[in-house]
Amino acid sequence: MRTTAFGLLLACTLVVGTLPAQGRPGRVRGVVVDSLLGDVLPGATVRLLPLGRHAVSDSTGRFVFDSVPAGDWSVSFTHPALDSIGISGSAQGVHVFAGASAMTILGTPSFEPIRQRFCGETRDSLSPSVAFGTVQTRDGARVRVNVSVSWMLGSVQGASASPGTVRTIANGAQQLWIACGIPLGAWFHASVQDSLRNASAFMHMGPRGIAVQNLVLGSGTAPVQGVVRDAAGVPVRGARVSVEGTTQSAESDARGAFFVRDAPNGTVTVDVRAAGFAPWVAAVNGGDTLDVELQPLRLSPSLSGRGSDYLRLLQRSGREGVQLLTGAALSGDSAALSTLPLAGTCAWWLDGRPVSREFFLAQPQWSWRALELYPRGEEAPPEYRQTGCPIALLWTAAADW
């Protein structure tokens, strides 16, 4: 009897173990990528249709659906950042074999479809770039207002020698502000004022030719606080934190902490600088808590005839104060600028043209070719000379040397 029971159990086991693969479910796994930034996209909601199932991509952009029946299915995704600008992610068909795992890659639209949608087929003579974003209140409601976008042309290689370009853009039916043709490598400024509310962001158009910035309109003031650390996570003491367009600033303490009390309660640009580090510039919202990581900066300036000419000019006039150092290394633009009382500087010149303090200080260090500081304005070359206040001259890669 025991032998018969054991034989029946063995037979049942053999039958179950040899069921055809068609009866076993499979799996769908994949990754969501940001085609514009060339990185993964966490927080995307991925849907498996028509099964009506959904998953959320993790910090590495990955997602997985288990127990998927064999057959042909469709996988699509949405993301809050895409929803805010009216762009949908791509959908992919996937075939699931029984008992097997199917792999798929989902991506955001690439640059060209977005540029054509926002800017049309005609390319700007300066750059095929596009900058865009929403304008909304603190509670998330979108508003239609005019956004002013301005940038410097003189600091861009091959651009006409113009002090700047200003465009006023209507936030139209798409409820987006859109600026086309900003030169690659240029710093630009987007601002909006609606009654007593305002927002302002200072941004850089990178080599990819796309910039996205949502502007938040706020009224009154709100604090901006946070911690400044270096790349190793060590707190940076003495970093100067400034809110552009205001007189509000603070200095980080021994823990790297800072607190700016009365920043505008909307989108503002925060500038963080410390000796030996590259500047940190970002658009934030009043009330935000920031985690600032500063990267080390090392400049190796080279000498040119321009500096020698000025030295001979000063020597002929009997003045001293300019010394050329060969092979010197400047650790940080703030360290270089610390010889000049910046608060008292009345003239800022970029590639031979007067500019605002914000444009001057925002020039990326890789574009620098020469920096001239004149604590006494009368010591500057004649065409830049002013009396009674310091003068700063910055020459970049765009200058005609």
XYZ file of C-alpha atoms in Angstrom:
401
model
C 0.000 0.000 0.000
C 2.802 2.427 0.900
C 4.567 1.488 -2.337
C 1.444 2.242 -4.403
C 0.953 5.655 -2.712
C 4.590 6.576 -3.304
C 4.275 5.611 -6.966
C 1.191 7.805 -7.418
C 2.978 10.758 -5.770
C 5.995 10.292 -8.037
C 3.774 10.150 -11.102
C 2.007 13.376 -10.103
C 5.321 15.077 -9.512
C 6.613 14.035 -12.932
C 3.462 15.272 -14.637
C 3.601 18.715 -12.946
C 7.304 19.072 -13.690
C 6.797 18.573 -17.386
C 3.961 21.074 -17.952
C 4.489 23.011 -21.203
C 6.161 26.449 -20.942
C 3.082 28.099 -22.500
C 1.362 27.892 -19.116
C 3.942 29.906 -17.198
C 3.806 33.742 -16.917
C 6.743 35.893 -17.920
C 8.203 39.219 -16.826
C 8.637 42.698 -18.322
C 11.539 44.779 -17.096
C 13.206 47.892 -18.402
C 14.675 51.331 -17.776
C 13.406 54.867 -18.365
C 16.010 57.327 -19.673
C 16.126 61.089 -20.134
C 17.202 61.478 -23.758
C 17.948 65.182 -23.279
C 20.289 64.839 -20.320
C 21.630 61.397 -21.183
C 20.725 60.030 -17.762
C 18.173 57.731 -16.143
C 14.758 59.084 -15.161
C 13.540 58.069 -11.691
C 9.970 58.630 -10.546
C 8.339 57.836 -13.898
C 4.967 56.073 -13.818
C 5.183 53.128 -16.238
C 1.990 51.489 -17.511
C 1.514 48.022 -18.993
C -1.427 48.134 -21.399
C -4.083 46.902 -21.841
C -3.550 45.033 -18.570
C -3.926 48.308 -16.646
C -0.930 47.649 -14.414
C 1.587 50.307 -13.396
C 4.986 50.599 -11.720
C 7.289 53.485 -10.744
C 10.901 53.670 -11.927
C 13.409 53.580 -9.068
C 16.467 55.773 -8.465
C 18.292 53.970 -11.278
C 15.375 54.382 -13.708
C 14.533 50.663 -13.600
C 11.087 49.081 -13.375
C 9.690 45.531 -13.475
C 6.340 43.790 -13.984
C 6.094 40.220 -12.686
C 3.543 37.536 -13.643
C 2.826 38.887 -17.120
C 0.875 36.514 -19.408
C 2.532 35.543 -22.666
C 1.558 37.777 -25.563
C 1.991 41.240 -27.071
C 1.665 44.251 -24.775
C 2.348 47.993 -24.816
C 4.504 49.865 -22.284
C 4.273 53.652 -21.862
C 5.200 56.157 -19.170
C 4.458 59.599 -17.767
C 6.513 61.882 -15.552
C 5.582 65.096 -13.687
C 8.390 67.035 -15.386
C 7.067 66.047 -18.818
C 3.445 66.633 -17.856
C 4.263 70.203 -16.789
C 5.436 71.096 -20.305
C 2.862 69.064 -22.217
C 5.229 66.383 -23.520
C 4.492 62.663 -23.380
C 7.021 59.870 -23.203
C 7.450 57.247 -25.879
C 5.478 53.973 -25.946
C 7.039 50.632 -26.825
C 5.556 47.329 -27.880
C 6.887 44.274 -26.100
C 6.379 40.551 -26.719
C 6.439 38.319 -23.662
C 7.307 34.669 -24.130
C 5.967 32.227 -21.569
C 8.350 31.793 -18.669
C 10.787 34.384 -20.093
C 11.790 37.955 -19.298
C 11.308 40.743 -21.874
C 13.493 43.871 -21.772
C 12.534 47.347 -23.037
C 13.933 50.893 -22.893
C 11.646 53.916 -22.625
C 12.914 57.422 -23.354
C 11.858 61.043 -23.388
C 11.746 62.846 -26.736
C 15.147 63.931 -28.047
C 16.134 67.562 -28.536
C 15.134 68.009 -32.174
C 11.430 67.083 -31.818
C 11.131 69.426 -28.846
C 12.901 72.264 -30.681
C 10.716 71.848 -33.753
C 7.572 71.806 -31.637
C 8.469 74.980 -29.755
C 10.505 76.910 -32.342
C 9.301 75.622 -35.721
C 11.391 74.540 -38.679
C 13.365 77.784 -39.069
C 16.641 77.644 -37.214
C 17.948 80.768 -35.529
C 21.127 82.172 -37.057
C 22.913 82.083 -33.724
C 21.861 78.774 -32.233
C 19.216 76.033 -32.566
C 18.675 76.157 -28.801
C 15.438 76.390 -26.858
C 14.666 77.448 -23.287
C 11.217 76.987 -21.811
C 9.205 76.469 -18.658
C 5.973 77.270 -16.868
C 4.956 80.270 -14.772
C 2.907 79.378 -11.727
C 1.907 80.631 -8.322
C 3.089 79.186 -5.031
C 0.015 76.931 -4.912
C 0.815 75.456 -8.349
C -1.751 77.335 -10.441
C -0.398 78.351 -13.850
C -0.672 81.958 -14.976
C -0.297 83.674 -18.343
C 2.145 86.564 -18.160
C 4.945 88.088 -20.215
C 8.448 86.797 -19.523
C 11.511 88.916 -20.333
C 14.535 86.923 -21.493
C 17.900 88.635 -22.010
C 21.428 87.488 -22.747
C 24.847 88.787 -23.700
C 25.956 88.339 -27.296
C 29.448 89.732 -26.926
C 30.609 86.804 -24.777
C 29.788 84.202 -27.437
C 32.324 83.189 -30.073
C 31.315 84.438 -33.505
C 28.403 86.557 -32.291
C 27.970 90.180 -33.243
C 29.450 92.762 -30.897
C 26.239 93.747 -29.173
C 25.798 94.537 -25.482
C 22.846 92.184 -25.282
C 19.519 90.998 -26.591
C 16.192 91.285 -24.804
C 13.066 89.418 -25.829
C 9.648 89.653 -24.249
C 7.755 86.399 -24.631
C 4.061 85.845 -24.024
C 3.107 82.838 -21.941
C 0.539 81.647 -24.494
C -2.031 78.930 -24.955
C 0.469 76.230 -23.966
C 1.010 78.187 -20.731
C 4.757 77.965 -21.316
C 7.371 80.652 -21.801
C 9.588 79.718 -24.751
C 12.813 81.387 -25.946
C 14.539 80.164 -29.118
C 17.995 80.959 -30.456
C 19.891 81.695 -27.240
C 23.593 81.227 -28.115
C 25.265 78.096 -26.777
C 27.486 78.919 -23.822
C 25.633 82.148 -23.012
C 24.288 83.078 -19.604
C 20.759 84.393 -19.833
C 18.189 85.879 -17.518
C 14.454 85.147 -17.412
C 12.218 87.325 -15.279
C 8.535 88.048 -14.821
C 6.575 90.511 -12.731
C 2.854 90.229 -12.133
C 1.411 92.954 -9.944
C 3.201 92.525 -6.600
C 4.575 89.077 -7.435
C 7.829 88.433 -9.237
C 10.237 85.677 -10.255
C 13.756 85.786 -11.649
C 16.189 83.100 -12.821
C 19.740 83.373 -14.152
C 20.663 80.335 -16.292
C 23.354 78.935 -18.578
C 22.671 77.539 -22.054
C 24.824 74.418 -22.146
C 26.210 72.554 -25.157
C 23.051 70.427 -25.488
C 21.096 73.544 -26.444
C 18.189 73.105 -24.052
C 17.287 74.703 -20.729
C 14.158 74.161 -18.648
C 13.162 76.453 -15.787
C 9.767 76.770 -14.151
C 9.188 80.216 -12.636
C 7.240 80.512 -9.385
C 5.561 83.850 -8.654
C 5.592 84.833 -5.018
C 4.852 87.885 -2.909
C 6.556 88.984 0.261
C 9.715 87.344 1.553
C 10.852 83.899 2.641
C 14.166 82.536 3.952
C 16.681 80.591 1.906
C 18.844 78.295 4.004
C 21.082 75.290 3.639
C 24.568 73.843 3.998
C 27.687 74.353 1.872
C 30.078 71.405 1.523
C 32.999 70.496 -0.706
C 33.131 67.455 -2.998
C 34.285 65.290 -0.068
C 31.328 66.333 2.080
C 33.383 68.589 4.366
C 31.562 71.780 5.467
C 32.873 74.960 3.844
C 33.199 77.876 6.226
C 33.084 81.472 5.031
C 31.240 80.874 1.745
C 29.364 83.971 0.601
C 25.728 83.244 -0.299
C 23.982 86.000 -2.271
C 20.493 86.363 -3.702
C 20.811 88.060 -7.090
C 18.881 91.268 -7.580
C 18.739 91.961 -3.838
C 21.061 93.096 -1.078
C 20.386 89.903 0.880
C 23.392 87.693 1.613
C 24.843 85.469 4.300
C 28.056 83.654 5.163
C 28.325 79.967 6.007
C 29.471 79.091 9.514
C 31.816 76.369 10.771
C 29.170 73.741 10.005
C 28.720 75.117 6.493
C 25.217 76.309 7.397
C 23.797 79.595 6.108
C 20.526 81.473 6.486
C 19.325 84.293 4.230
C 16.389 85.791 6.057
C 14.433 87.953 3.606
C 14.735 86.520 0.095
C 11.868 87.095 -2.354
C 9.135 84.492 -1.955
C 9.366 83.232 -5.537
C 11.990 81.971 -7.958
C 15.334 83.667 -7.318
C 18.943 83.039 -8.319
C 21.344 82.107 -5.536
C 25.084 82.602 -6.001
C 27.487 80.759 -3.675
C 31.208 81.567 -3.780
C 34.200 80.572 -1.694
C 37.934 80.993 -2.225
C 39.367 78.010 -4.084
C 36.040 76.777 -5.468
C 34.076 77.243 -8.660
C 30.962 79.423 -8.262
C 27.663 77.659 -7.615
C 24.726 79.386 -9.307
C 21.187 78.004 -9.311
C 17.586 79.145 -9.557
C 15.676 78.214 -6.394
C 12.432 79.195 -4.715
C 12.197 81.320 -1.615
C 11.706 79.046 1.381
C 13.847 76.255 -0.078
C 16.520 74.422 1.910
C 19.638 73.904 -0.204
C 22.403 71.320 -0.153
C 25.269 73.068 -1.971
C 28.307 71.110 -3.163
C 31.240 73.247 -4.318
C 33.778 71.895 -6.782
C 37.480 72.825 -6.535
C 38.743 75.326 -9.063
C 42.299 75.753 -10.289
C 43.146 78.344 -12.902
C 46.425 78.376 -14.840
C 46.549 81.791 -16.512
C 48.777 82.490 -19.488
C 50.449 85.793 -20.320
C 49.729 87.822 -23.425
C 50.873 90.960 -25.133
C 47.916 92.864 -23.771
C 49.151 92.632 -20.208
C 52.700 93.536 -21.256
C 51.459 96.605 -23.097
C 49.629 97.798 -20.018
C 52.659 97.149 -17.835
C 54.870 99.306 -20.084
C 52.212 102.015 -20.066
C 52.108 102.072 -16.286
C 55.898 102.019 -16.002
C 56.211 105.010 -18.342
C 53.771 106.944 -16.195
C 55.800 106.094 -13.114
C 53.016 104.006 -11.556
C 53.491 100.678 -9.837
C 51.051 98.028 -8.807
C 50.935 95.586 -11.734
C 53.207 92.558 -11.475
C 53.242 89.737 -14.031
C 53.817 86.285 -12.534
C 54.871 83.496 -14.896
C 53.676 79.991 -14.093
C 51.392 81.195 -11.323
C 48.273 79.240 -10.383
C 45.193 80.994 -9.054
C 43.120 78.791 -6.778
C 39.615 80.028 -7.362
C 38.163 83.106 -8.965
C 37.082 84.424 -5.583
C 40.690 84.248 -4.424
C 41.741 86.231 -7.480
C 39.000 88.780 -7.007
C 39.635 89.142 -3.285
C 42.348 91.727 -4.003
C 39.579 94.040 -5.199
C 36.845 95.385 -2.898
C 33.968 94.037 -4.970
C 31.320 95.965 -3.125
C 32.942 99.211 -4.227
C 33.574 98.267 -7.831
C 31.751 100.732 -10.056
C 32.767 99.485 -13.512
C 32.602 95.933 -14.850
C 33.947 95.306 -18.350
C 33.601 92.066 -20.325
C 35.633 91.783 -23.547
C 35.815 95.560 -23.829
C 32.130 96.282 -23.130
C 30.468 97.474 -19.919
C 28.234 94.835 -18.306
C 26.337 94.323 -15.087
C 27.945 92.767 -12.047
C 25.763 89.653 -12.456
C 26.891 88.989 -16.036
C 30.526 89.652 -15.119
C 30.643 87.249 -12.175
C 28.641 84.535 -13.942
C 31.136 83.969 -16.775
C 32.320 80.311 -16.624
C 35.966 79.988 -15.601
C 36.855 77.878 -18.643
C 36.198 80.903 -20.856
C 38.636 83.181 -18.998
C 41.748 84.428 -20.812
C 42.805 87.407 -18.689
C 41.578 89.246 -15.611
C 42.664 92.834 -14.918
C 41.954 94.474 -11.556
C 42.531 98.170 -10.943
C 41.913 99.161 -7.293
C 42.390 102.780 -8.368
C 40.301 103.528 -11.419
C 42.720 106.090 -12.791
C 45.281 103.296 -13.293
C 43.113 101.529 -15.882
C 43.788 101.913 -19.631
C 42.450 105.223 -20.959
C 39.366 103.778 -22.667
C 38.201 102.186 -19.385
C 39.492 104.787 -16.958
C 37.280 106.170 -14.213
C 38.284 107.941 -11.051
C 37.220 107.265 -7.529
C 36.357 103.569 -7.692
C 37.876 100.180 -8.631
C 37.562 98.719 -12.130
C 37.506 95.055 -13.223
C 38.217 93.905 -16.795
C 37.609 90.297 -17.867
C 38.717 88.928 -21.253
C 37.220 85.638 -22.432
C 37.689 83.207 -25.305
C 35.279 85.286 -27.389
C 37.526 88.356 -27.341
C 39.494 89.253 -30.460
C 43.082 88.753 -29.328
